[in-house]
JSON list of C-alpha atoms in Angstrom, two decimals:
[
{"chain": "H", "resi": 202, "resn": "UNK", "atom": "CA", "xyz": [0.09, 0.06, 0.04]},
{"chain": "H", "resi": 203, "resn": "UNK", "atom": "CA", "xyz": [1.39, 3.79, -1.16]},
{"chain": "H", "resi": 204, "resn": "UNK", "atom": "CA", "xyz": [0.55, 6.92, 1.00]},
{"chain": "H", "resi": 205, "resn": "UNK", "atom": "CA", "xyz": [1.24, 9.98, 0.43]},
{"chain": "H", "resi": 206, "resn": "UNK", "atom": "CA", "xyz": [2.30, 11.93, 3.22]},
{"chain": "H", "resi": 207, "resn": "UNK", "atom": "CA", "xyz": [3.08, 15.43, 4.32]},
{"chain": "H", "resi": 208, "resn": "UNK", "atom": "CA", "xyz": [5.17, 16.34, 7.47]},
{"chain": "H", "resi": 209, "resn": "UNK", "atom": "CA", "xyz": [2.72, 18.96, 9.53]},
{"chain": "H", "resi": 210, "resn": "UNK", "atom": "CA", "xyz": [4.04, 19.84, 12.48]},
{"chain": "H", "resi": 211, "resn": "UNK", "atom": "CA", "xyz": [6.32, 16.52, 14.56]},
{"chain": "H", "resi": 212, "resn": "UNK", "atom": "CA", "xyz": [4.21, 14.29, 12.40]},
{"chain": "H", "resi": 213, "resn": "UNK", "atom": "CA", "xyz": [3.24, 12.73, 9.13]},
{"chain": "H", "resi": 214, "resn": "UNK", "atom": "CA", "xyz": [-0.80, 13.31, 8.01]},
{"chain": "H", "resi": 215, "resn": "UNK", "atom": "CA", "xyz": [-2.26, 12.29, 4.58]},
{"chain": "H", "resi": 216, "resn": "UNK", "atom": "CA", "xyz": [-1.64, 14.59, 1.89]},
{"chain": "H", "resi": 217, "resn": "UNK", "atom": "CA", "xyz": [-4.73, 13.69, 0.35]},
{"chain": "H", "resi": 218, "resn": "UNK", "atom": "CA", "xyz": [-8.40, 11.75, 0.48]},
{"chain": "H", "resi": 219, "resn": "UNK", "atom": "CA", "xyz": [-7.36, 8.61, -1.16]},
{"chain": "H", "resi": 220, "resn": "UNK", "atom": "CA", "xyz": [-4.58, 8.41, 1.41]},
{"chain": "H", "resi": 221, "resn": "UNK", "atom": "CA", "xyz": [-6.61, 9.44, 4.14]},
{"chain": "H", "resi": 222, "resn": "UNK", "atom": "CA", "xyz": [-8.81, 6.71, 3.29]},
{"chain": "H", "resi": 223, "resn": "UNK", "atom": "CA", "xyz": [-6.12, 3.91, 3.00]},
{"chain": "H", "resi": 224, "resn": "UNK", "atom": "CA", "xyz": [-4.51, 4.97, 6.64]},
{"chain": "H", "resi": 225, "resn": "UNK", "atom": "CA", "xyz": [-8.48, 4.54, 8.07]},
{"chain": "H", "resi": 226, "resn": "UNK", "atom": "CA", "xyz": [-8.04, 0.79, 7.44]},
{"chain": "H", "resi": 227, "resn": "UNK", "atom": "CA", "xyz": [-5.56, 0.77, 10.21]},
{"chain": "H", "resi": 228, "resn": "UNK", "atom": "CA", "xyz": [-6.64, 0.20, 13.98]},
{"chain": "H", "resi": 229, "resn": "UNK", "atom": "CA", "xyz": [-5.89, 2.81, 16.26]},
{"chain": "H", "resi": 230, "resn": "UNK", "atom": "CA", "xyz": [-2.42, 2.54, 17.90]},
{"chain": "H", "resi": 231, "resn": "UNK", "atom": "CA", "xyz": [-1.90, -0.15, 15.18]},
{"chain": "H", "resi": 232, "resn": "UNK", "atom": "CA", "xyz": [2.08, -0.51, 14.47]},
{"chain": "H", "resi": 233, "resn": "UNK", "atom": "CA", "xyz": [3.58, -0.41, 10.68]},
{"chain": "H", "resi": 234, "resn": "UNK", "atom": "CA", "xyz": [6.90, 0.11, 9.35]},
{"chain": "H", "resi": 235, "resn": "UNK", "atom": "CA", "xyz": [7.60, 2.53, 6.50]},
{"chain": "H", "resi": 236, "resn": "UNK", "atom": "CA", "xyz": [9.84, 3.81, 4.09]},
{"chain": "H", "resi": 237, "resn": "UNK", "atom": "CA", "xyz": [9.79, 7.31, 3.11]},
{"chain": "H", "resi": 238, "resn": "UNK", "atom": "CA", "xyz": [10.87, 8.69, 0.19]},
{"chain": "H", "resi": 239, "resn": "UNK", "atom": "CA", "xyz": [10.83, 12.28, -0.63]},
{"chain": "H", "resi": 240, "resn": "UNK", "atom": "CA", "xyz": [8.54, 12.99, -3.66]},
{"chain": "H", "resi": 241, "resn": "UNK", "atom": "CA", "xyz": [9.03, 15.23, -6.49]},
{"chain": "H", "resi": 242, "resn": "UNK", "atom": "CA", "xyz": [8.26, 18.97, -6.23]},
{"chain": "H", "resi": 243, "resn": "UNK", "atom": "CA", "xyz": [5.64, 20.48, -7.76]},
{"chain": "H", "resi": 244, "resn": "UNK", "atom": "CA", "xyz": [8.05, 23.09, -9.17]},
{"chain": "H", "resi": 245, "resn": "UNK", "atom": "CA", "xyz": [9.70, 20.18, -10.94]},
{"chain": "H", "resi": 246, "resn": "UNK", "atom": "CA", "xyz": [6.01, 18.49, -12.25]},
{"chain": "H", "resi": 247, "resn": "UNK", "atom": "CA", "xyz": [5.23, 21.98, -13.76]},
{"chain": "H", "resi": 248, "resn": "UNK", "atom": "CA", "xyz": [8.54, 21.72, -15.30]},
{"chain": "H", "resi": 249, "resn": "UNK", "atom": "CA", "xyz": [8.31, 18.74, -17.18]},
{"chain": "H", "resi": 250, "resn": "UNK", "atom": "CA", "xyz": [5.02, 19.70, -18.69]},
{"chain": "H", "resi": 251, "resn": "UNK", "atom": "CA", "xyz": [6.59, 22.75, -20.08]},
{"chain": "H", "resi": 252, "resn": "UNK", "atom": "CA", "xyz": [9.22, 20.97, -20.94]},
{"chain": "H", "resi": 253, "resn": "UNK", "atom": "CA", "xyz": [6.98, 18.46, -23.08]},
{"chain": "H", "resi": 254, "resn": "UNK", "atom": "CA", "xyz": [4.92, 21.65, -24.65]},
{"chain": "H", "resi": 255, "resn": "UNK", "atom": "CA", "xyz": [7.44, 23.27, -25.76]},
{"chain": "H", "resi": 256, "resn": "UNK", "atom": "CA", "xyz": [8.95, 20.55, -27.45]},
{"chain": "H", "resi": 257, "resn": "UNK", "atom": "CA", "xyz": [5.13, 19.92, -29.00]},
{"chain": "H", "resi": 258, "resn": "UNK", "atom": "CA", "xyz": [5.48, 23.58, -30.14]},
{"chain": "H", "resi": 259, "resn": "UNK", "atom": "CA", "xyz": [8.99, 22.68, -31.91]},
{"chain": "H", "resi": 260, "resn": "UNK", "atom": "CA", "xyz": [7.07, 19.86, -33.85]},
{"chain": "H", "resi": 261, "resn": "UNK", "atom": "CA", "xyz": [3.94, 22.16, -35.15]},
{"chain": "H", "resi": 262, "resn": "UNK", "atom": "CA", "xyz": [1.55, 20.61, -32.16]},
{"chain": "H", "resi": 263, "resn": "UNK", "atom": "CA", "xyz": [1.80, 17.20, -34.70]},
{"chain": "H", "resi": 264, "resn": "UNK", "atom": "CA", "xyz": [2.45, 15.63, -31.40]},
{"chain": "H", "resi": 265, "resn": "UNK", "atom": "CA", "xyz": [0.23, 16.58, -27.68]},
{"chain": "H", "resi": 266, "resn": "UNK", "atom": "CA", "xyz": [2.83, 16.93, -24.96]},
{"chain": "H", "resi": 267, "resn": "UNK", "atom": "CA", "xyz": [1.53, 13.66, -23.31]},
{"chain": "H", "resi": 268, "resn": "UNK", "atom": "CA", "xyz": [2.85, 12.08, -26.77]},
{"chain": "H", "resi": 269, "resn": "UNK", "atom": "CA", "xyz": [6.22, 13.68, -26.06]},
{"chain": "H", "resi": 270, "resn": "UNK", "atom": "CA", "xyz": [6.35, 12.98, -22.53]},
{"chain": "H", "resi": 271, "resn": "UNK", "atom": "CA", "xyz": [5.68, 9.20, -23.64]},
{"chain": "H", "resi": 272, "resn": "UNK", "atom": "CA", "xyz": [8.37, 9.36, -25.98]},
{"chain": "H", "resi": 273, "resn": "UNK", "atom": "CA", "xyz": [11.04, 10.85, -23.52]},
{"chain": "H", "resi": 274, "resn": "UNK", "atom": "CA", "xyz": [10.02, 8.53, -20.81]},
{"chain": "H", "resi": 275, "resn": "UNK", "atom": "CA", "xyz": [10.54, 5.05, -23.24]},
{"chain": "H", "resi": 276, "resn": "UNK", "atom": "CA", "xyz": [13.85, 6.97, -24.99]},
{"chain": "H", "resi": 277, "resn": "UNK", "atom": "CA", "xyz": [15.09, 7.07, -21.36]},
{"chain": "H", "resi": 278, "resn": "UNK", "atom": "CA", "xyz": [13.99, 3.40, -20.09]},
{"chain": "H", "resi": 279, "resn": "UNK", "atom": "CA", "xyz": [11.55, 4.81, -17.66]},
{"chain": "H", "resi": 280, "resn": "UNK", "atom": "CA", "xyz": [8.77, 2.28, -18.72]},
{"chain": "H", "resi": 281, "resn": "UNK", "atom": "CA", "xyz": [7.45, -1.20, -18.11]},
{"chain": "H", "resi": 282, "resn": "UNK", "atom": "CA", "xyz": [7.24, -4.21, -20.07]},
{"chain": "H", "resi": 283, "resn": "UNK", "atom": "CA", "xyz": [3.80, -5.44, -20.57]},
{"chain": "H", "resi": 284, "resn": "UNK", "atom": "CA", "xyz": [3.31, -9.10, -22.06]},
{"chain": "H", "resi": 285, "resn": "UNK", "atom": "CA", "xyz": [0.37, -10.33, -24.00]},
{"chain": "H", "resi": 286, "resn": "UNK", "atom": "CA", "xyz": [-0.94, -13.91, -23.83]},
{"chain": "H", "resi": 287, "resn": "UNK", "atom": "CA", "xyz": [0.20, -14.65, -27.35]},
{"chain": "H", "resi": 288, "resn": "UNK", "atom": "CA", "xyz": [3.66, -14.04, -26.33]},
{"chain": "H", "resi": 289, "resn": "UNK", "atom": "CA", "xyz": [4.39, -10.26, -27.55]},
{"chain": "H", "resi": 290, "resn": "UNK", "atom": "CA", "xyz": [5.25, -7.35, -25.66]},
{"chain": "H", "resi": 291, "resn": "UNK", "atom": "CA", "xyz": [4.94, -3.73, -25.16]},
{"chain": "H", "resi": 292, "resn": "UNK", "atom": "CA", "xyz": [7.03, -1.23, -23.73]},
{"chain": "H", "resi": 293, "resn": "UNK", "atom": "CA", "xyz": [4.47, 1.42, -21.77]},
{"chain": "H", "resi": 294, "resn": "UNK", "atom": "CA", "xyz": [6.14, 4.73, -20.07]},
{"chain": "H", "resi": 295, "resn": "UNK", "atom": "CA", "xyz": [5.92, 4.38, -16.18]},
{"chain": "H", "resi": 296, "resn": "UNK", "atom": "CA", "xyz": [3.84, 7.49, -14.62]},
{"chain": "H", "resi": 297, "resn": "UNK", "atom": "CA", "xyz": [5.97, 10.64, -13.72]},
{"chain": "H", "resi": 298, "resn": "UNK", "atom": "CA", "xyz": [3.20, 11.20, -10.90]},
{"chain": "H", "resi": 299, "resn": "UNK", "atom": "CA", "xyz": [3.74, 12.92, -7.40]},
{"chain": "H", "resi": 300, "resn": "UNK", "atom": "CA", "xyz": [4.20, 9.28, -6.30]},
{"chain": "H", "resi": 301, "resn": "UNK", "atom": "CA", "xyz": [7.73, 9.15, -8.64]},
{"chain": "H", "resi": 302, "resn": "UNK", "atom": "CA", "xyz": [10.64, 9.84, -5.72]},
{"chain": "H", "resi": 303, "resn": "UNK", "atom": "CA", "xyz": [12.94, 12.76, -6.22]},
{"chain": "H", "resi": 304, "resn": "UNK", "atom": "CA", "xyz": [15.81, 10.96, -6.93]},
{"chain": "H", "resi": 305, "resn": "UNK", "atom": "CA", "xyz": [13.82, 8.80, -9.72]},
{"chain": "H", "resi": 306, "resn": "UNK", "atom": "CA", "xyz": [12.61, 12.32, -11.33]},
{"chain": "H", "resi": 307, "resn": "UNK", "atom": "CA", "xyz": [16.21, 13.75, -11.19]},
{"chain": "H", "resi": 308, "resn": "UNK", "atom": "CA", "xyz": [17.75, 10.57, -12.89]},
{"chain": "H", "resi": 309, "resn": "UNK", "atom": "CA", "xyz": [14.86, 11.25, -15.39]},
{"chain": "H", "resi": 310, "resn": "UNK", "atom": "CA", "xyz": [15.22, 14.99, -16.00]},
{"chain": "H", "resi": 311, "resn": "UNK", "atom": "CA", "xyz": [19.35, 14.44, -15.93]},
{"chain": "H", "resi": 312, "resn": "UNK", "atom": "CA", "xyz": [18.54, 11.72, -18.82]},
{"chain": "H", "resi": 313, "resn": "UNK", "atom": "CA", "xyz": [16.25, 13.56, -20.78]},
{"chain": "H", "resi": 314, "resn": "UNK", "atom": "CA", "xyz": [18.12, 16.92, -21.30]},
{"chain": "H", "resi": 315, "resn": "UNK", "atom": "CA", "xyz": [20.75, 15.01, -23.57]},
{"chain": "H", "resi": 316, "resn": "UNK", "atom": "CA", "xyz": [17.81, 13.94, -25.58]},
{"chain": "H", "resi": 317, "resn": "UNK", "atom": "CA", "xyz": [16.18, 17.21, -25.99]},
{"chain": "H", "resi": 318, "resn": "UNK", "atom": "CA", "xyz": [19.51, 19.20, -26.65]},
{"chain": "H", "resi": 319, "resn": "UNK", "atom": "CA", "xyz": [20.20, 16.81, -29.38]},
{"chain": "H", "resi": 320, "resn": "UNK", "atom": "CA", "xyz": [17.06, 16.02, -31.12]},
{"chain": "H", "resi": 321, "resn": "UNK", "atom": "CA", "xyz": [14.85, 19.41, -30.53]},
{"chain": "H", "resi": 322, "resn": "UNK", "atom": "CA", "xyz": [16.72, 22.18, -29.58]},
{"chain": "H", "resi": 323, "resn": "UNK", "atom": "CA", "xyz": [18.22, 22.67, -33.18]},
{"chain": "H", "resi": 324, "resn": "UNK", "atom": "CA", "xyz": [14.96, 22.54, -34.37]},
{"chain": "H", "resi": 325, "resn": "UNK", "atom": "CA", "xyz": [13.58, 25.23, -32.17]},
{"chain": "H", "resi": 326, "resn": "UNK", "atom": "CA", "xyz": [13.73, 28.89, -33.46]},
{"chain": "H", "resi": 327, "resn": "UNK", "atom": "CA", "xyz": [13.17, 32.64, -31.83]},
{"chain": "H", "resi": 328, "resn": "UNK", "atom": "CA", "xyz": [10.68, 32.21, -28.75]},
{"chain": "H", "resi": 329, "resn": "UNK", "atom": "CA", "xyz": [10.92, 28.23, -28.11]},
{"chain": "H", "resi": 330, "resn": "UNK", "atom": "CA", "xyz": [14.66, 28.48, -28.42]},
{"chain": "H", "resi": 331, "resn": "UNK", "atom": "CA", "xyz": [14.50, 30.84, -25.72]},
{"chain": "H", "resi": 332, "resn": "UNK", "atom": "CA", "xyz": [12.34, 28.90, -23.65]},
{"chain": "H", "resi": 333, "resn": "UNK", "atom": "CA", "xyz": [13.77, 25.17, -24.09]},
{"chain": "H", "resi": 334, "resn": "UNK", "atom": "CA", "xyz": [17.18, 27.63, -23.30]},
{"chain": "H", "resi": 335, "resn": "UNK", "atom": "CA", "xyz": [15.71, 28.62, -19.96]},
{"chain": "H", "resi": 336, "resn": "UNK", "atom": "CA", "xyz": [14.93, 24.96, -19.20]},
{"chain": "H", "resi": 337, "resn": "UNK", "atom": "CA", "xyz": [17.75, 23.44, -20.22]},
{"chain": "H", "resi": 338, "resn": "UNK", "atom": "CA", "xyz": [20.26, 25.57, -18.98]},
{"chain": "H", "resi": 339, "resn": "UNK", "atom": "CA", "xyz": [19.07, 27.83, -16.28]},
{"chain": "H", "resi": 340, "resn": "UNK", "atom": "CA", "xyz": [22.31, 28.49, -14.95]},
{"chain": "H", "resi": 341, "resn": "UNK", "atom": "CA", "xyz": [23.50, 29.59, -18.40]},
{"chain": "H", "resi": 342, "resn": "UNK", "atom": "CA", "xyz": [20.94, 32.08, -18.78]},
{"chain": "H", "resi": 343, "resn": "UNK", "atom": "CA", "xyz": [21.80, 34.15, -15.37]},
{"chain": "H", "resi": 344, "resn": "UNK", "atom": "CA", "xyz": [25.73, 34.12, -16.83]},
{"chain": "H", "resi": 345, "resn": "UNK", "atom": "CA", "xyz": [24.15, 35.72, -20.00]},
{"chain": "H", "resi": 346, "resn": "UNK", "atom": "CA", "xyz": [21.43, 38.43, -17.58]},
{"chain": "H", "resi": 347, "resn": "UNK", "atom": "CA", "xyz": [25.03, 39.35, -15.74]},
{"chain": "H", "resi": 348, "resn": "UNK", "atom": "CA", "xyz": [27.12, 39.72, -18.93]},
{"chain": "H", "resi": 349, "resn": "UNK", "atom": "CA", "xyz": [24.41, 41.73, -20.62]},
{"chain": "H", "resi": 350, "resn": "UNK", "atom": "CA", "xyz": [24.28, 43.62, -17.83]},
{"chain": "H", "resi": 351, "resn": "UNK", "atom": "CA", "xyz": [28.08, 44.17, -17.53]},
{"chain": "H", "resi": 352, "resn": "UNK", "atom": "CA", "xyz": [28.47, 45.16, -20.79]},
{"chain": "H", "resi": 353, "resn": "UNK", "atom": "CA", "xyz": [25.66, 47.45, -20.83]},
{"chain": "H", "resi": 354, "resn": "UNK", "atom": "CA", "xyz": [27.13, 49.39, -18.08]}
]
């Protein structure tokens, strides 16, 4: 059973209705063992979907952002094998929902950035290129701003 908890004061409490319902199945005072994983941040979720949306625009909307996400996840191996009774199989991308740990999401993002840089960044132009640059290399953008400021002064 997987629960989503958040820290409040000195304890952990259910973060959503589903987790509250699951936790309600336990008796008062019942002991349980838990393994804690830090979940990825909402900011990282927004960055992921913004990246997929920009790539969708680079591809002139031929593929919606969900398809872009699936492509990237399959490309980096964040997938599961689904086997059919006839012996055939397909790979299906795993979810990057909030239950995905921060560590796993960091690995996915680190693996995806070279793919985006090689496959999609060269095809981007103008505003889309700047948006990709902002996501791919936020530190570089800050250096460019500082250099621009210094050279203007």
